[in-house]
Coordinates of N, CA and C in Angstrom, one line a residue:
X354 N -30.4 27.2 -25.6 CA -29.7 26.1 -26.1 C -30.6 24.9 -26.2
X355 N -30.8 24.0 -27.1 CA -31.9 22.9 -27.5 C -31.2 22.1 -27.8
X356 N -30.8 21.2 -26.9 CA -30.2 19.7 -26.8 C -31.2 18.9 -26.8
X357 N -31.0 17.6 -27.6 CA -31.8 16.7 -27.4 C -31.4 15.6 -26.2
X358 N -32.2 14.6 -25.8 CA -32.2 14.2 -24.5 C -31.0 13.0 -24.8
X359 N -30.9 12.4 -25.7 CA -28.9 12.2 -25.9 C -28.3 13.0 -25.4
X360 N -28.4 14.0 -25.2 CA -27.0 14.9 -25.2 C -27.5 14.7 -23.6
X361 N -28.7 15.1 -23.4 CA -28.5 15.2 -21.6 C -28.3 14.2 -21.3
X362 N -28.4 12.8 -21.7 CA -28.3 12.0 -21.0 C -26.5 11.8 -21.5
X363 N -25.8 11.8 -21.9 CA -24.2 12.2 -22.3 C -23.8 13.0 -21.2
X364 N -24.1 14.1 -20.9 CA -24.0 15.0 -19.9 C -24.1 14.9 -18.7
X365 N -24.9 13.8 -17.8 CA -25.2 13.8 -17.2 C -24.3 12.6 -16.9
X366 N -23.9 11.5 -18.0 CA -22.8 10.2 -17.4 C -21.6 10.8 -17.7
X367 N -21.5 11.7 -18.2 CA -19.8 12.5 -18.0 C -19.4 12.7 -16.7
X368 N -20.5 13.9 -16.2 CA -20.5 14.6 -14.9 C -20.1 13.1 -14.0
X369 N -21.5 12.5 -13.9 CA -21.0 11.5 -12.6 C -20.0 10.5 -13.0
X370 N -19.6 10.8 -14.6 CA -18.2 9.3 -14.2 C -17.2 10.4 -13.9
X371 N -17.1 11.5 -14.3 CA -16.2 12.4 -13.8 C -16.2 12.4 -12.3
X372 N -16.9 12.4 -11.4 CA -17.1 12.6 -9.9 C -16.8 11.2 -9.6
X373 N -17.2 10.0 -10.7 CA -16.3 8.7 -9.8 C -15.1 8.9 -9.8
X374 N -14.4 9.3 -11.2 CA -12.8 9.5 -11.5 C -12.5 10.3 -10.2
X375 N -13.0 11.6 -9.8 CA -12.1 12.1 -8.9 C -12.8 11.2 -7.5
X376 N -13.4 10.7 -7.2 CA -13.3 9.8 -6.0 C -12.6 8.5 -6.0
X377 N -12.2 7.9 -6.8 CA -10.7 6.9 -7.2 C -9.7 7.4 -7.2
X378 N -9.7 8.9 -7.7 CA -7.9 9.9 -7.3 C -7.9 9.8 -5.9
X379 N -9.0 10.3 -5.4 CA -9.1 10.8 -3.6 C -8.7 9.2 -2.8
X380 N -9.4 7.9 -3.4 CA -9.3 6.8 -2.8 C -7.7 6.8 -3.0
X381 N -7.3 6.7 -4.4 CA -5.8 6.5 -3.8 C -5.0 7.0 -3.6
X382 N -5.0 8.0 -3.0 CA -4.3 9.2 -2.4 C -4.1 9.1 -0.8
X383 N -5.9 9.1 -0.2 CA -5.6 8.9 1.3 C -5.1 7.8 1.8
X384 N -4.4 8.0 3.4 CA -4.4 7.0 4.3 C -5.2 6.3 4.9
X385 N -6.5 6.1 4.8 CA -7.4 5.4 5.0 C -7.5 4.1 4.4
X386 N -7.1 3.1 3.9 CA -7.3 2.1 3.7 C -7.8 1.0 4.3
X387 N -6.9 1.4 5.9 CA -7.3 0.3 6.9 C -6.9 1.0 8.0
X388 N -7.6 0.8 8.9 CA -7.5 1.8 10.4 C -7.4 -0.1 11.6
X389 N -6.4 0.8 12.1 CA -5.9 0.1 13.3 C -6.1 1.0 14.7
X390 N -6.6 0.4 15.9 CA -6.8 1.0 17.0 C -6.7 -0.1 18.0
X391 N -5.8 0.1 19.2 CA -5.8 -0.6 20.2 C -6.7 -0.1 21.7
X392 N -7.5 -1.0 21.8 CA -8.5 -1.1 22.9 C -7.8 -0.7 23.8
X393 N -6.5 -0.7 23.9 CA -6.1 -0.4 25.2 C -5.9 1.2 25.8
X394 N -5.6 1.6 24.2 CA -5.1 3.0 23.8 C -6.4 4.2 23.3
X395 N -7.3 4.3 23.6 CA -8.5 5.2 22.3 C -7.9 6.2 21.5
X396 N -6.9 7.1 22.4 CA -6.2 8.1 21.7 C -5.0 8.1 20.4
X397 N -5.4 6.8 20.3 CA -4.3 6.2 19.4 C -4.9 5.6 18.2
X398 N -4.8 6.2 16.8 CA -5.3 5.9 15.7 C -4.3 5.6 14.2
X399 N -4.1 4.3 14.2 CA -3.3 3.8 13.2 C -4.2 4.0 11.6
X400 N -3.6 4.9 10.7 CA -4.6 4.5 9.3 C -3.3 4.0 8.3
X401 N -3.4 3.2 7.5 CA -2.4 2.7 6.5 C -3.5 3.2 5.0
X402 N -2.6 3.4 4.4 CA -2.8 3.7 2.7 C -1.9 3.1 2.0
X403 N -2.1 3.1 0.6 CA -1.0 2.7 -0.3 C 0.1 3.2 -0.4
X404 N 0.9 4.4 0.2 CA 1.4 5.2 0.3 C 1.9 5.5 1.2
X405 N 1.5 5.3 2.3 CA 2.0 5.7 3.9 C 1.4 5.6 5.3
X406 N 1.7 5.5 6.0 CA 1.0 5.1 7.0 C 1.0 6.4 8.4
X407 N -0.4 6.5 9.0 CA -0.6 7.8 9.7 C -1.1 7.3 10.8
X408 N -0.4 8.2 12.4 CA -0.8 8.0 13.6 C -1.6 8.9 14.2
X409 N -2.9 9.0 14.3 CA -3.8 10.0 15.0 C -3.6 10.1 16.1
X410 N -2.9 11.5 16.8 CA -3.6 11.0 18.3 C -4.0 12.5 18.3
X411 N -3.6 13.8 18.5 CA -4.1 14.7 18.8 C -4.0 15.6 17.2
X412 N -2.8 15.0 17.2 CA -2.9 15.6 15.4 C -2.2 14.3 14.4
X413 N -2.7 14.3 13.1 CA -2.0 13.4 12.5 C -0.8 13.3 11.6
X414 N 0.0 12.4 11.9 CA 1.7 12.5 11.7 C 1.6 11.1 11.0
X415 N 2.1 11.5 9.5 CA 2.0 10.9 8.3 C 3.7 10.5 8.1
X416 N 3.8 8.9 7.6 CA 5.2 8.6 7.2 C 5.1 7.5 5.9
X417 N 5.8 7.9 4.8 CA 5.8 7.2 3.7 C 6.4 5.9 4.2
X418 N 6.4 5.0 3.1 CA 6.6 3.6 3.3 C 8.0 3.6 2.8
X419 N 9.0 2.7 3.8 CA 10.7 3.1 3.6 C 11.0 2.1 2.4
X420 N 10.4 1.0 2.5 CA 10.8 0.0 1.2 C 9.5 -0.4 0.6
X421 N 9.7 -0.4 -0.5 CA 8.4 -1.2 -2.1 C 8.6 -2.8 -1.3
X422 N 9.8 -3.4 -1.3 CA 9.9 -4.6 -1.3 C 9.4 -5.4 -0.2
X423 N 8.8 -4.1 1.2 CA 8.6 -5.4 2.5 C 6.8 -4.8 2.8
X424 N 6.7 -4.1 2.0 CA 5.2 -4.2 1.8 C 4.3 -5.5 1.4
X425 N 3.5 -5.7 2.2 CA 2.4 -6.9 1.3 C 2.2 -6.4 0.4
X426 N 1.7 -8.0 -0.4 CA 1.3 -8.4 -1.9 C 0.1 -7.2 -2.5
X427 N -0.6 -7.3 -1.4 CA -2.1 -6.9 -1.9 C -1.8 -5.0 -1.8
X428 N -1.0 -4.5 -1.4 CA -0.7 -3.0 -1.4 C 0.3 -3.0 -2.3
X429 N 1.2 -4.0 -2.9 CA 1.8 -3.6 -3.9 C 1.1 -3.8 -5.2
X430 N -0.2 -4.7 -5.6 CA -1.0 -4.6 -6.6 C -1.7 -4.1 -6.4
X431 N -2.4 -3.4 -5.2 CA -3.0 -2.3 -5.5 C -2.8 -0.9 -5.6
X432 N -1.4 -0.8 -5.6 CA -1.1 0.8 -6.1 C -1.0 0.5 -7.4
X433 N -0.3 -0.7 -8.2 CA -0.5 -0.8 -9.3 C -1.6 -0.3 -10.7
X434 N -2.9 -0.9 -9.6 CA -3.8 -1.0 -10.3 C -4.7 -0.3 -10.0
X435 N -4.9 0.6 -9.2 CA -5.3 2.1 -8.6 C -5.2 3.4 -9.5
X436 N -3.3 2.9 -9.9 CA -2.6 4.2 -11.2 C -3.3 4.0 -12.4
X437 N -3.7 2.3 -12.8 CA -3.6 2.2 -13.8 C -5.0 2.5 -14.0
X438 N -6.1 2.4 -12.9 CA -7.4 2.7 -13.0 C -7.3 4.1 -12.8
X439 N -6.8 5.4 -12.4 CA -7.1 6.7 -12.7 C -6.5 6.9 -13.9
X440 N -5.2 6.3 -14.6 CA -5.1 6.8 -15.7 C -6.2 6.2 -16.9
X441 N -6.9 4.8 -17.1 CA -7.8 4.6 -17.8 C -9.2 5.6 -17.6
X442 N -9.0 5.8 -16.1 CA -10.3 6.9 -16.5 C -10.2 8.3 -16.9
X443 N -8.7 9.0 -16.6 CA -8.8 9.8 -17.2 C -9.1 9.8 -18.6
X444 N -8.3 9.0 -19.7 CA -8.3 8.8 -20.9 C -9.7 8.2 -21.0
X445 N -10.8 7.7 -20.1 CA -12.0 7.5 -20.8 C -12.9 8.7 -21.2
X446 N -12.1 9.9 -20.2 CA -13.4 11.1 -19.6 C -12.9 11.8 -21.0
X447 N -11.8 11.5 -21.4 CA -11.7 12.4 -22.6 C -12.1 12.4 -23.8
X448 N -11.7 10.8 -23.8 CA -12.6 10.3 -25.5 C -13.9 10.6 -25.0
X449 N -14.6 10.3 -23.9 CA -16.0 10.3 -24.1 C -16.5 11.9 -24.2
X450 N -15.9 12.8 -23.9 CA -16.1 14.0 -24.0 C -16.1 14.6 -25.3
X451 N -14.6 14.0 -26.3 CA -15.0 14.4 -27.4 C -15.7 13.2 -28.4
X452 N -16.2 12.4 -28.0 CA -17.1 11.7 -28.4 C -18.6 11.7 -28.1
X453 N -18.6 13.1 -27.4 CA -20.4 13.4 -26.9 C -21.1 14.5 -27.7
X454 N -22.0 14.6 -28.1 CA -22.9 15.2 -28.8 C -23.5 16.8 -28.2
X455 N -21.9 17.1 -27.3 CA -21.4 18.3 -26.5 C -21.0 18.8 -27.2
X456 N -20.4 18.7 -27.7 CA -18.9 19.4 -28.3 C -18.9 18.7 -30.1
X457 N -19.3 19.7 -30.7 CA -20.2 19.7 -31.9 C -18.6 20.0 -33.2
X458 N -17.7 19.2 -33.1 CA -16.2 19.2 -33.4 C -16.2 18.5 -34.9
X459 N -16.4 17.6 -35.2 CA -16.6 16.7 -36.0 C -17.7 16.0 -36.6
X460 N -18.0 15.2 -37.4 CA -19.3 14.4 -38.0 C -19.5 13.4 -36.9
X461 N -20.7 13.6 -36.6 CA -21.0 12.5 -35.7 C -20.7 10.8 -35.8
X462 N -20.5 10.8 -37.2 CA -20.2 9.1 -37.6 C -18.5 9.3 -37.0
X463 N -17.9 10.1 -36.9 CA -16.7 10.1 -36.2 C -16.4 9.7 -34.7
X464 N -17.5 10.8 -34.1 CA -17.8 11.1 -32.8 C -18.3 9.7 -32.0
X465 N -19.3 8.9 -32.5 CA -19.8 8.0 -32.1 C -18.5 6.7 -31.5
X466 N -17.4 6.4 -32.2 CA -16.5 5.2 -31.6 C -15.4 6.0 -30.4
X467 N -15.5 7.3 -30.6 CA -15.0 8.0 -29.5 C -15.5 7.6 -28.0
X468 N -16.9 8.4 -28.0 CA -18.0 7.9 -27.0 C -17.8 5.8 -26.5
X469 N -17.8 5.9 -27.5 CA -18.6 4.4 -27.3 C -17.1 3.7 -26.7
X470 N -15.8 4.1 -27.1 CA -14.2 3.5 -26.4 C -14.2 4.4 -25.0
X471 N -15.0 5.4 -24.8 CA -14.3 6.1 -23.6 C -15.8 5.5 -22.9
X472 N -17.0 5.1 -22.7 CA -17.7 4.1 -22.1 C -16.8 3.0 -21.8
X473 N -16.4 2.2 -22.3 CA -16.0 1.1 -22.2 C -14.3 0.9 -21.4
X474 N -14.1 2.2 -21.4 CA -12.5 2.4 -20.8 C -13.3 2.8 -19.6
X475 N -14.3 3.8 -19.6 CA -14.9 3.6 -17.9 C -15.0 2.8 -17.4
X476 N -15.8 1.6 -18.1 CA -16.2 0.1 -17.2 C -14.7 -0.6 -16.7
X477 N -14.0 -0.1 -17.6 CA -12.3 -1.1 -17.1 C -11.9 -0.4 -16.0
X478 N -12.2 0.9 -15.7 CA -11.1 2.2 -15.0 C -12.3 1.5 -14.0
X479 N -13.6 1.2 -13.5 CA -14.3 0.8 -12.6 C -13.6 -0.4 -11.9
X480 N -13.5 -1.4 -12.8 CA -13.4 -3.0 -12.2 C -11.7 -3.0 -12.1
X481 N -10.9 -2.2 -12.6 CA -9.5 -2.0 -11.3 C -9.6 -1.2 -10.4
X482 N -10.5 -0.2 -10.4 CA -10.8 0.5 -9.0 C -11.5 -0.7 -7.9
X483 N -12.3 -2.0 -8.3 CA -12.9 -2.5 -7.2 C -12.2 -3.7 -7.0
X484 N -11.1 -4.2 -8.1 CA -10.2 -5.3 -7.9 C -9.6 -5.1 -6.2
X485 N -9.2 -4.1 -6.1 CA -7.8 -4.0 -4.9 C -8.7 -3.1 -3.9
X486 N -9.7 -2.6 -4.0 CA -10.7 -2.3 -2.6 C -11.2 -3.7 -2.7
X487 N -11.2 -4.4 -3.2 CA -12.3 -5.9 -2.7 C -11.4 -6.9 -1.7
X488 N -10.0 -6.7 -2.3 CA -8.7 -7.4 -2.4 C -8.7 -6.9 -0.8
X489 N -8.3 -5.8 -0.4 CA -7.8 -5.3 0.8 C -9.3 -5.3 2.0
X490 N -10.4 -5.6 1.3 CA -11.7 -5.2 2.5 C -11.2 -6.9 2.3
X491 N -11.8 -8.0 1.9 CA -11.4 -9.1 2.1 C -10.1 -9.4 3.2
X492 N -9.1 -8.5 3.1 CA -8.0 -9.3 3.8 C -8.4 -8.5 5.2
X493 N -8.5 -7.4 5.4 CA -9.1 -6.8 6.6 C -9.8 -7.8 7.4
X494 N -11.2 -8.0 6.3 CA -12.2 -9.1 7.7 C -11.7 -10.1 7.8
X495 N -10.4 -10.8 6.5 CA -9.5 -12.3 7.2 C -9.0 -12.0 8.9
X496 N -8.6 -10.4 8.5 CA -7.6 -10.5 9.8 C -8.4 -9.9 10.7
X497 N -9.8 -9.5 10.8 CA -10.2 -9.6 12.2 C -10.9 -10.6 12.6
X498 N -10.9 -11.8 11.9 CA -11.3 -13.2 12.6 C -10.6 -13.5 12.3
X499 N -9.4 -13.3 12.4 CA -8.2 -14.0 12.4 C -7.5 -14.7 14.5
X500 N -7.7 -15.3 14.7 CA -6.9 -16.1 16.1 C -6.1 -15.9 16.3
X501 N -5.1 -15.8 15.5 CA -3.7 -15.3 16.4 C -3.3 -13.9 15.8
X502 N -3.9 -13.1 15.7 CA -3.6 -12.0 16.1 C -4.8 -11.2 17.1
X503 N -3.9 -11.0 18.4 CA -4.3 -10.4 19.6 C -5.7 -9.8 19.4
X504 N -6.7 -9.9 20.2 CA -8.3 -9.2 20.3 C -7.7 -7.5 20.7
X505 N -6.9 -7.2 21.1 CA -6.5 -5.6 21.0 C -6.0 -4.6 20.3
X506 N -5.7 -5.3 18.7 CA -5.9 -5.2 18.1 C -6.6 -5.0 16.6
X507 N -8.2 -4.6 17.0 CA -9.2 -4.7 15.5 C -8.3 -4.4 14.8
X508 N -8.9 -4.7 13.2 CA -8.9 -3.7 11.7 C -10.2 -3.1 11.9
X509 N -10.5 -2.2 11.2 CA -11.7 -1.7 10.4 C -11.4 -1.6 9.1
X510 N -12.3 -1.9 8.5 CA -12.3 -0.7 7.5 C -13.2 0.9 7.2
X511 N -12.7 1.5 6.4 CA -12.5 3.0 6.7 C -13.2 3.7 5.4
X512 N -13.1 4.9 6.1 CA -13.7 5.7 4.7 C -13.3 5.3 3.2
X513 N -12.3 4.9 3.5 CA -12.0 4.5 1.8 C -13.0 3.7 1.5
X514 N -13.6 2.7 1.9 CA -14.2 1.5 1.3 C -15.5 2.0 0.9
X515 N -15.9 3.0 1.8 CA -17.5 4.1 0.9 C -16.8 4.6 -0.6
X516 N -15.6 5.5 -0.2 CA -15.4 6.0 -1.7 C -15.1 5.4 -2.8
X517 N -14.2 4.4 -2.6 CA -14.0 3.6 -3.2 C -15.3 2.4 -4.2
X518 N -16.3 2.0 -3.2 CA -17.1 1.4 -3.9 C -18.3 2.3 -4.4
X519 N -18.4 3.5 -4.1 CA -19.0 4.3 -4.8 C -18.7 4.8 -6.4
X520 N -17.1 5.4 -5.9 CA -16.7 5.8 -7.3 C -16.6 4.3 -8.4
X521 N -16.7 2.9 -7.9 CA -16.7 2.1 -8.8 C -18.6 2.2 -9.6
X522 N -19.3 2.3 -8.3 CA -20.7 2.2 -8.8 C -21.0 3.0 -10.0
X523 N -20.3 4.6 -9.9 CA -20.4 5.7 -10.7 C -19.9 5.4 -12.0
X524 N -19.1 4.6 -11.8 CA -18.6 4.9 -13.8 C -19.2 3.7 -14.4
X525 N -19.1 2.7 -13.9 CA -19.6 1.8 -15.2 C -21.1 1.7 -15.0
X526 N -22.2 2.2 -14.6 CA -23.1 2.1 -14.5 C -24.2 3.1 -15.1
X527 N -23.5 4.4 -14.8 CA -23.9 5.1 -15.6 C -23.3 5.3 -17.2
X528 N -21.9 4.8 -17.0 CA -22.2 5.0 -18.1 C -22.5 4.3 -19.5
X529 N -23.3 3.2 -18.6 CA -23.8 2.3 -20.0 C -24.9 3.2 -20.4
X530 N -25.5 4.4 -19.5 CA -26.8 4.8 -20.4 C -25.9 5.5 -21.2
X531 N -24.7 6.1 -21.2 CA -24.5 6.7 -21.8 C -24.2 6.4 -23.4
X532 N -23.5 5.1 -23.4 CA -23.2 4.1 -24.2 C -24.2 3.9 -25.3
X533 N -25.1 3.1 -24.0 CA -26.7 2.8 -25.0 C -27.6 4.1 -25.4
X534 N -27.5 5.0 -25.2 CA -27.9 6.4 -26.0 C -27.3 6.4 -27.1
X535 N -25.3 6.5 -26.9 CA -24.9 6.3 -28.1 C -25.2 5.6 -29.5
X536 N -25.4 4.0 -28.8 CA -26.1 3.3 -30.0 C -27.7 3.6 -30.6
X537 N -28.5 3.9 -29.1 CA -29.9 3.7 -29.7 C -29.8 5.2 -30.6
X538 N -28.5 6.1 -30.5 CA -28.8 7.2 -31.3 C -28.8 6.8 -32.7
X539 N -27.9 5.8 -32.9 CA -27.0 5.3 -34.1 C -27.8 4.8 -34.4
X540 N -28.7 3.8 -34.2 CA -29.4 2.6 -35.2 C -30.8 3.0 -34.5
X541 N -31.3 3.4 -33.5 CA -32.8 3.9 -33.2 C -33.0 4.9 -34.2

């Protein structure tokens, strides 16, 4: 098979904005958002998610959230905008798919605004994936230099905040090479 190096480089920002997309599904799925543990307790491991909140001690026992309405602000715009960033990346991975020089479907004067909308639906599905991880790591370190709430009490933050600002790194970064391949194919 004799691809030119557009196509690998297409191939190669599919794959990893694909691998950020599914690490934004994984970010908003798990309980990890924010980990609670009392100094007094070690065996005792609070994790909160957008979704529900989980007690570690010997095994972990998971309970959804009973009301939308008595949740904080910043967990109700971030599930918002969590959905709205896996659904824009799904729909980027696809235009950009049939807008890559992969899949040999159509005239490429077709193919090219495919590519170049499902780039740019990545960079958006990126910057609401890091809106509400920035939103929630911010409120975290408010509330552990926060004074009145008890020193036996930390926040951390938690695995999510690796996946999360990873999977943001992954899509709009790569795929501007992908982008600018597209153009420099078009007018280079």
């Amino acid at each position: 098979m004799n691809w030119h190096q557009s196509t690998a480089v297409q191939l190669s920002g599919l794959l990893v904005s694909l691998f950020g997309w599914v690490l934004s599904c994984v970010t908003t799925y798990v309980p990890l958002w924010k980990s609670l543990n009392l100094e007094l307790n070690d065996l005792e491991i609070w994790n909160m998610g957008l979704w529900q909140t989980c007690v570690s001690q010997v095994v972990m026992q998971c309970e959804n959230y009973a009301s939308l309405l008595a949740l904080p602000l910043e967990i109700k715009i971030s599930r918002v905008l969590m959905v709205t960033s896996n659904g824009l990346g799904f729909l980027a991975f696809s235009l950009a798919l049939l807008g890559s020089d992969c899949l040999k479907t159509s005239d490429p004067r077709q193919r090219r605004p495919l590519g170049i909308t499902g780039g740019i639906l990545f960079c958006l599905s990126g910057l609401t994936t890091l809106v509400p991880v920035s939103w929630v790591a911010y409120n975290t370190v408010q509330d552990f230099w926060d004074q009145t709430i008890p020193d036996v009490v930390p926040s951390d933050l938690s695995f999510r905040s690796v996946l999360a600002f990873d999977a943001f790194l992954r899509k709009p970064l790569i795929n501007r090479d992908t982008t600018a391949g597209l153009l420099r194919h078009r007018f280079g």
